[in-house]
Short mmCIF file of C-alpha atoms and ligand atoms in Angstrom, two decimals:
data_model
loop_
_atom_site.label_atom_id
_atom_site.label_comp_id
_atom_site.label_asym_id
_atom_site.label_seq_id
_atom_site.Cartn_x
_atom_site.Cartn_y
_atom_site.Cartn_z
CA UNK A 1 -178.90 3.97 -198.63
CA UNK A 2 -176.15 6.53 -197.91
CA UNK A 3 -178.61 9.27 -196.94
CA UNK A 4 -180.34 6.96 -194.45
CA UNK A 5 -177.16 6.31 -192.47
CA UNK A 6 -176.89 9.66 -190.62
CA UNK A 7 -180.37 9.33 -189.13
CA UNK A 8 -179.86 6.12 -187.10
CA UNK A 9 -176.35 7.33 -186.23
CA UNK A 10 -177.84 10.54 -184.88
CA UNK A 11 -180.41 8.69 -182.77
CA UNK A 12 -177.74 6.34 -181.48
CA UNK A 13 -175.58 9.30 -180.43
CA UNK A 14 -178.54 11.09 -178.88
CA UNK A 15 -179.37 8.01 -176.78
CA UNK A 16 -175.76 7.68 -175.59
CA UNK A 17 -175.71 11.38 -174.74
CA UNK A 18 -179.00 11.08 -172.82
CA UNK A 19 -177.71 8.11 -170.79
CA UNK A 20 -174.52 10.07 -169.98
CA UNK A 21 -176.54 13.09 -168.83
CA UNK A 22 -178.88 10.94 -166.72
CA UNK A 23 -175.91 9.22 -165.07
CA UNK A 24 -174.21 12.48 -164.20
CA UNK A 25 -177.48 13.96 -162.89
CA UNK A 26 -178.01 10.87 -160.72
CA UNK A 27 -175.06 11.97 -158.58
CA UNK A 28 -175.91 15.67 -158.72
CA UNK A 29 -175.49 18.62 -161.05
CA UNK A 30 -172.52 20.06 -159.22
CA UNK A 31 -169.11 18.39 -159.16
CA UNK A 32 -167.34 19.28 -155.89
CA UNK A 33 -164.06 17.87 -157.24
CA UNK A 34 -163.74 20.61 -159.87
CA UNK A 35 -160.43 22.46 -159.40
CA UNK A 36 -158.97 19.62 -157.32
CA UNK A 37 -156.48 16.99 -158.43
CA UNK A 38 -156.86 13.34 -157.49
CA UNK A 39 -153.83 11.80 -155.78
CA UNK A 40 -152.67 8.16 -156.01
CA UNK A 41 -154.72 5.92 -153.75
CA UNK A 42 -153.98 2.31 -152.98
CA UNK A 43 -153.18 0.09 -150.03
CA UNK A 44 -149.91 2.01 -149.45
CA UNK A 45 -151.98 5.05 -148.36
CA UNK A 46 -154.31 3.47 -145.81
CA UNK A 47 -154.48 0.77 -143.21
CA UNK A 48 -157.41 -0.95 -141.51
CA UNK A 49 -158.14 -0.27 -137.87
CA UNK A 50 -160.12 -3.26 -136.52
CA UNK A 51 -160.55 -5.06 -133.19
CA UNK A 52 -156.98 -5.82 -132.08
CA UNK A 53 -157.67 -9.46 -131.29
CA UNK A 54 -159.05 -10.38 -134.72
CA UNK A 55 -157.51 -10.92 -138.14
CA UNK A 56 -158.41 -8.21 -140.66
CA UNK A 57 -160.51 -10.51 -142.87
CA UNK A 58 -162.92 -11.07 -139.96
CA UNK A 59 -164.03 -7.41 -140.15
CA UNK A 60 -162.97 -6.04 -143.57
CA UNK A 61 -163.11 -7.14 -147.19
CA UNK A 62 -162.20 -5.53 -150.51
CA UNK A 63 -164.01 -7.30 -153.35
CA UNK A 64 -164.70 -5.98 -156.87
CA UNK A 65 -163.69 -2.49 -155.83
CA UNK A 66 -166.00 -2.40 -152.79
CA UNK A 67 -164.52 -1.92 -149.32
CA UNK A 68 -166.80 -3.50 -146.70
CA UNK A 69 -166.21 -2.64 -143.02
CA UNK A 70 -168.19 -4.26 -140.26
CA UNK A 71 -167.97 -4.52 -136.47
CA UNK A 72 -170.02 -5.70 -133.47
CA UNK A 73 -170.70 -3.43 -130.52
CA UNK A 74 -169.11 -6.00 -128.18
CA UNK A 75 -165.85 -6.08 -130.18
CA UNK A 76 -162.55 -4.99 -128.67
CA UNK A 77 -160.97 -1.58 -129.45
CA UNK A 78 -158.38 -1.24 -132.23
CA UNK A 79 -155.43 -1.49 -129.87
CA UNK A 80 -154.70 -3.07 -126.50
CA UNK A 81 -154.22 0.31 -124.86
CA UNK A 82 -157.22 2.09 -126.44
CA UNK A 83 -160.37 2.65 -124.42
CA UNK A 84 -162.46 3.72 -127.41
CA UNK A 85 -165.49 1.73 -128.66
CA UNK A 86 -165.31 -0.89 -131.39
CA UNK A 87 -164.35 0.19 -134.88
CA UNK A 88 -163.37 -1.03 -138.31
CA UNK A 89 -162.08 1.96 -140.22
CA UNK A 90 -160.08 2.67 -143.34
CA UNK A 91 -157.52 5.11 -141.92
CA UNK A 92 -155.99 7.12 -144.75
CA UNK A 93 -152.75 8.03 -143.03
CA UNK A 94 -150.69 8.28 -146.20
CA UNK A 95 -152.14 11.77 -146.61
CA UNK A 96 -151.91 13.39 -143.19
CA UNK A 97 -152.22 17.10 -143.88
CA UNK A 98 -151.80 20.27 -141.85
CA UNK A 99 -152.52 23.04 -144.37
CA UNK A 100 -154.13 23.67 -147.75
CA UNK A 101 -157.43 22.42 -149.12
CA UNK A 102 -158.15 18.68 -149.05
CA UNK A 103 -161.02 16.55 -150.21
CA UNK A 104 -162.34 13.03 -149.60
CA UNK A 105 -164.67 11.53 -152.19
CA UNK A 106 -166.34 8.16 -151.87
CA UNK A 107 -169.56 6.34 -152.67
CA UNK A 108 -171.01 5.04 -149.41
CA UNK A 109 -173.69 2.49 -148.51
CA UNK A 110 -175.18 1.90 -145.05
CA UNK A 111 -177.38 -1.19 -144.73
CA UNK A 112 -180.68 -1.06 -142.81
CA UNK A 113 -180.17 -1.57 -139.08
CA UNK A 114 -176.68 -0.08 -138.70
CA UNK A 115 -177.12 2.60 -136.04
CA UNK A 116 -175.27 4.63 -133.41
CA UNK A 117 -172.17 4.77 -135.55
CA UNK A 118 -169.68 7.16 -137.09
CA UNK A 119 -169.22 6.33 -140.78
CA UNK A 120 -166.70 8.97 -141.78
CA UNK A 121 -164.47 11.36 -139.90
CA UNK A 122 -161.68 13.86 -140.21
CA UNK A 123 -159.38 12.81 -137.42
CA UNK A 124 -157.26 15.47 -135.74
CA UNK A 125 -158.38 18.70 -134.02
CA UNK A 126 -157.68 20.58 -130.80
CA UNK A 127 -158.85 20.27 -128.07
CA UNK A 128 -161.25 17.76 -129.66
CA UNK A 129 -160.10 14.57 -131.35
CA UNK A 130 -161.99 15.21 -134.58
CA UNK A 131 -162.68 18.01 -137.04
CA UNK A 132 -165.73 16.23 -138.47
CA UNK A 133 -167.82 13.17 -137.69
CA UNK A 134 -170.66 11.90 -139.86
CA UNK A 135 -172.94 9.61 -137.90
CA UNK A 136 -175.93 7.40 -138.60
CA UNK A 137 -178.60 7.03 -135.94
CA UNK A 138 -181.73 5.08 -136.88
CA UNK A 139 -181.15 5.74 -140.58
CA UNK A 140 -180.49 9.47 -140.21
CA UNK A 141 -177.17 10.85 -141.42
CA UNK A 142 -175.96 13.73 -139.25
CA UNK A 143 -173.04 16.05 -138.67
CA UNK A 144 -171.88 14.72 -135.27
CA UNK A 145 -175.22 13.92 -133.63
CA UNK A 146 -176.57 17.43 -134.08
CA UNK A 147 -177.36 18.63 -137.62
CA UNK A 148 -179.38 16.27 -139.82
CA UNK A 149 -177.88 16.01 -143.32
CA UNK A 150 -180.08 13.24 -144.81
CA UNK A 151 -183.17 12.05 -142.87
CA UNK A 152 -183.03 8.48 -144.23
CA UNK A 153 -179.86 7.07 -145.81
CA UNK A 154 -180.27 3.26 -145.49
CA UNK A 155 -179.86 0.84 -148.40
CA UNK A 156 -178.78 3.25 -151.13
CA UNK A 157 -175.46 4.31 -152.56
CA UNK A 158 -174.71 7.99 -152.10
CA UNK A 159 -171.84 10.14 -153.26
CA UNK A 160 -170.02 11.81 -150.39
CA UNK A 161 -167.61 14.72 -150.83
CA UNK A 162 -165.96 16.26 -147.79
CA UNK A 163 -163.80 19.33 -148.33
CA UNK A 164 -161.52 20.57 -145.58
CA UNK A 165 -160.09 24.02 -146.20
CA UNK A 166 -157.54 24.06 -143.40
CA UNK A 167 -156.32 27.62 -144.03
CA UNK A 168 -159.87 29.03 -143.91
CA UNK A 169 -160.81 26.54 -141.12
CA UNK A 170 -163.96 25.38 -142.93
CA UNK A 171 -165.45 21.97 -143.69
CA UNK A 172 -168.05 21.34 -146.39
CA UNK A 173 -170.09 18.15 -146.79
CA UNK A 174 -171.81 17.30 -150.08
CA UNK A 175 -174.22 14.42 -150.63
CA UNK A 176 -174.87 13.60 -154.28
CA UNK A 177 -173.32 16.94 -155.24
CA UNK A 178 -175.57 18.99 -152.94
CA UNK A 179 -173.98 21.04 -150.17
CA UNK A 180 -175.48 19.81 -146.87
CA UNK A 181 -173.45 21.74 -144.33
CA UNK A 182 -170.60 24.17 -144.03
CA UNK A 183 -169.06 23.91 -140.57
CA UNK A 184 -166.10 25.48 -138.83
CA UNK A 185 -162.79 23.71 -138.40
CA UNK A 186 -161.88 22.67 -134.86
CA UNK A 187 -158.16 23.42 -134.69
CA UNK A 188 -155.34 20.91 -134.69
CA UNK A 189 -152.18 20.52 -136.69
CA UNK A 190 -152.54 17.13 -138.40
CA UNK A 191 -155.61 15.66 -140.10
CA UNK A 192 -156.50 12.27 -141.56
CA UNK A 193 -159.60 11.09 -143.42
CA UNK A 194 -161.24 7.88 -142.18
CA UNK A 195 -164.33 5.93 -143.20
CA UNK A 196 -165.93 2.73 -142.01
CA UNK A 197 -167.83 1.99 -138.79
CA UNK A 198 -166.93 3.36 -135.36
CA UNK A 199 -169.43 2.66 -132.56
CA UNK A 200 -170.94 5.69 -130.79
CA UNK A 201 -173.13 5.97 -127.69
CA UNK A 202 -176.12 3.73 -128.41
CA UNK A 203 -175.06 1.34 -131.15
CA UNK A 204 -176.79 -1.46 -132.94
CA UNK A 205 -175.22 -4.87 -132.25
CA UNK A 206 -174.02 -5.09 -135.88
CA UNK A 207 -172.64 -2.12 -137.83
CA UNK A 208 -171.59 -2.04 -141.48
CA UNK A 209 -170.68 0.47 -144.17
CA UNK A 210 -169.44 -0.09 -147.72
CA UNK A 211 -167.30 2.27 -149.78
CA UNK A 212 -166.18 2.43 -153.39
CA UNK A 213 -164.45 4.94 -155.65
CA UNK A 214 -162.50 6.49 -152.77
CA UNK A 215 -160.41 9.44 -153.91
CA UNK A 216 -158.18 11.83 -152.01
CA UNK A 217 -157.85 15.17 -153.73
CA UNK A 218 -156.16 18.46 -153.12
CA UNK A 219 -156.37 21.87 -154.71
CA UNK A 220 -153.60 22.72 -157.08
CA UNK A 221 -153.67 26.53 -156.56
C1 NAG B 1 -178.06 9.75 -154.24
O1 NAG B 1 -178.07 9.34 -155.59
C2 NAG B 1 -178.35 7.96 -155.77
C3 NAG B 1 -178.17 7.65 -157.26
O2 NAG B 1 -179.02 8.45 -158.01
C4 NAG B 1 -179.75 7.65 -155.26
O3 NAG B 1 -180.02 6.26 -155.36
C5 NAG B 1 -179.83 8.06 -153.79
O4 NAG B 1 -181.14 7.88 -153.33
C6 NAG B 1 -179.42 9.52 -153.62
N1 NAG B 1 -179.40 9.82 -152.19
C7 NAG B 1 -179.61 11.03 -151.68
C8 NAG B 1 -179.59 11.15 -150.22
O5 NAG B 1 -179.81 12.01 -152.39
C1 NAG B 2 -149.34 2.72 -154.72
O1 NAG B 2 -149.13 3.81 -155.58
C2 NAG B 2 -147.84 4.38 -155.48
C3 NAG B 2 -147.79 5.65 -156.32
O2 NAG B 2 -148.43 5.49 -157.56
C4 NAG B 2 -146.79 3.34 -155.90
O3 NAG B 2 -145.50 3.87 -155.79
C5 NAG B 2 -146.95 2.12 -154.99
O4 NAG B 2 -146.07 1.11 -155.42
C6 NAG B 2 -148.37 1.60 -154.99
N1 NAG B 2 -148.50 0.58 -153.96
C7 NAG B 2 -149.26 -0.51 -154.11
C8 NAG B 2 -149.33 -1.41 -152.92
O5 NAG B 2 -149.88 -0.74 -155.14
C1 NAG B 3 -150.87 10.27 -139.51
O1 NAG B 3 -151.69 10.57 -138.41
C2 NAG B 3 -152.01 9.44 -137.62
C3 NAG B 3 -153.01 9.86 -136.59
O2 NAG B 3 -152.62 11.01 -135.93
C4 NAG B 3 -150.73 8.86 -137.04
O3 NAG B 3 -151.05 7.72 -136.27
C5 NAG B 3 -149.80 8.46 -138.17
O4 NAG B 3 -148.58 8.01 -137.67
C6 NAG B 3 -149.55 9.65 -139.09
N1 NAG B 3 -148.83 9.20 -140.24
C7 NAG B 3 -147.84 9.89 -140.79
C8 NAG B 3 -147.23 9.29 -142.02
O5 NAG B 3 -147.47 10.95 -140.34
C1 NAG B 4 -184.11 4.56 -132.66
O1 NAG B 4 -185.20 3.66 -132.80
C2 NAG B 4 -185.45 2.92 -131.62
C3 NAG B 4 -186.51 1.91 -131.93
O2 NAG B 4 -187.39 2.37 -132.90
C4 NAG B 4 -185.84 3.86 -130.49
O3 NAG B 4 -186.04 3.12 -129.31
C5 NAG B 4 -184.71 4.85 -130.25
O4 NAG B 4 -185.08 5.82 -129.31
C6 NAG B 4 -184.36 5.57 -131.56
N1 NAG B 4 -183.15 6.35 -131.34
C7 NAG B 4 -183.02 7.57 -131.81
C8 NAG B 4 -181.68 8.22 -131.52
O5 NAG B 4 -183.87 8.15 -132.44
C1 NAG B 5 -172.37 10.22 -125.53
O1 NAG B 5 -172.66 10.21 -124.14
C2 NAG B 5 -171.87 11.13 -123.40
C3 NAG B 5 -172.17 10.89 -121.91
O2 NAG B 5 -173.52 10.60 -121.73
C4 NAG B 5 -172.19 12.53 -123.86
O3 NAG B 5 -171.41 13.45 -123.16
C5 NAG B 5 -171.87 12.64 -125.34
O4 NAG B 5 -172.23 13.92 -125.82
C6 NAG B 5 -172.60 11.59 -126.13
N1 NAG B 5 -172.10 11.61 -127.50
C7 NAG B 5 -172.90 11.56 -128.54
C8 NAG B 5 -172.22 11.58 -129.86
O5 NAG B 5 -174.13 11.51 -128.48
#
């Protein structure tokens, strides 16, 4: 009896190990957060930008760890004085940064039909407003509306890591642990990560993105 015990125990361990390996491979071999430390993140570090004339719960929910942002193309801007298109965005202004090496990590989900929209941005640049915009047009995820990063992104969770090395003026975007683009910084002295839905030129009537596991990280060296 005693000599039989190690065999099932070994198989049990092997199965657990295999599941762990499969799960880590599902989001990519490479972990872009290595060497970074994760900072506290809760409601104190972000606020929701949504059409100014609506209560927050008409355009944003946070249920079971999933942030859901949605907006209609005909919605009002986020403030009375703004002339920008409709948006519902998680604006992470508790970590405005101007130097060093910063990272946003989040698991994103864009439902079929959401189009003509910015889903994540690094706000703050000069003379431009933004250092980075990730957009979805007809299911294609792009850097601004130029470089295609993922040809078809609808209806699946993906792991997004955006690293902004301010001192080197470089931005890196990883999807599922794979580097998709390294772009130049665009100047500016204060930067903020944002994610959600922000209408661009030719938008679908309804826009939505969901986010979970949001982390803000910075390099310790
Ligand atoms: C990212 O990984 C998830 C989980 O394995 C998978 O469902 C999804 O299709 C992947 N997406 C891309 C663009 O690699
Ligand atoms: C958020 O986290 C900070 C730091 O851990 C803490 O001081 C603060 O009370 C938290 N705020 C909320 C709303 O949970
Ligand atoms: C962070 O930056 C945003 C956008 O520039 C600004 O509105 C906000 O007041 C800043 N927050 C802090 C704490 O500096
Ligand atoms: C998106 O798809 C629609 C309908 O299929 C088409 O009319 C439109 O030109 C496409 N837009 C882009 C940016 O590809
Ligand atoms: C939106 O349209 C304006 C004017 O037609 C153009 O200058 C701008 O580049 C467009 N932006 C995007 C993201 O396609």
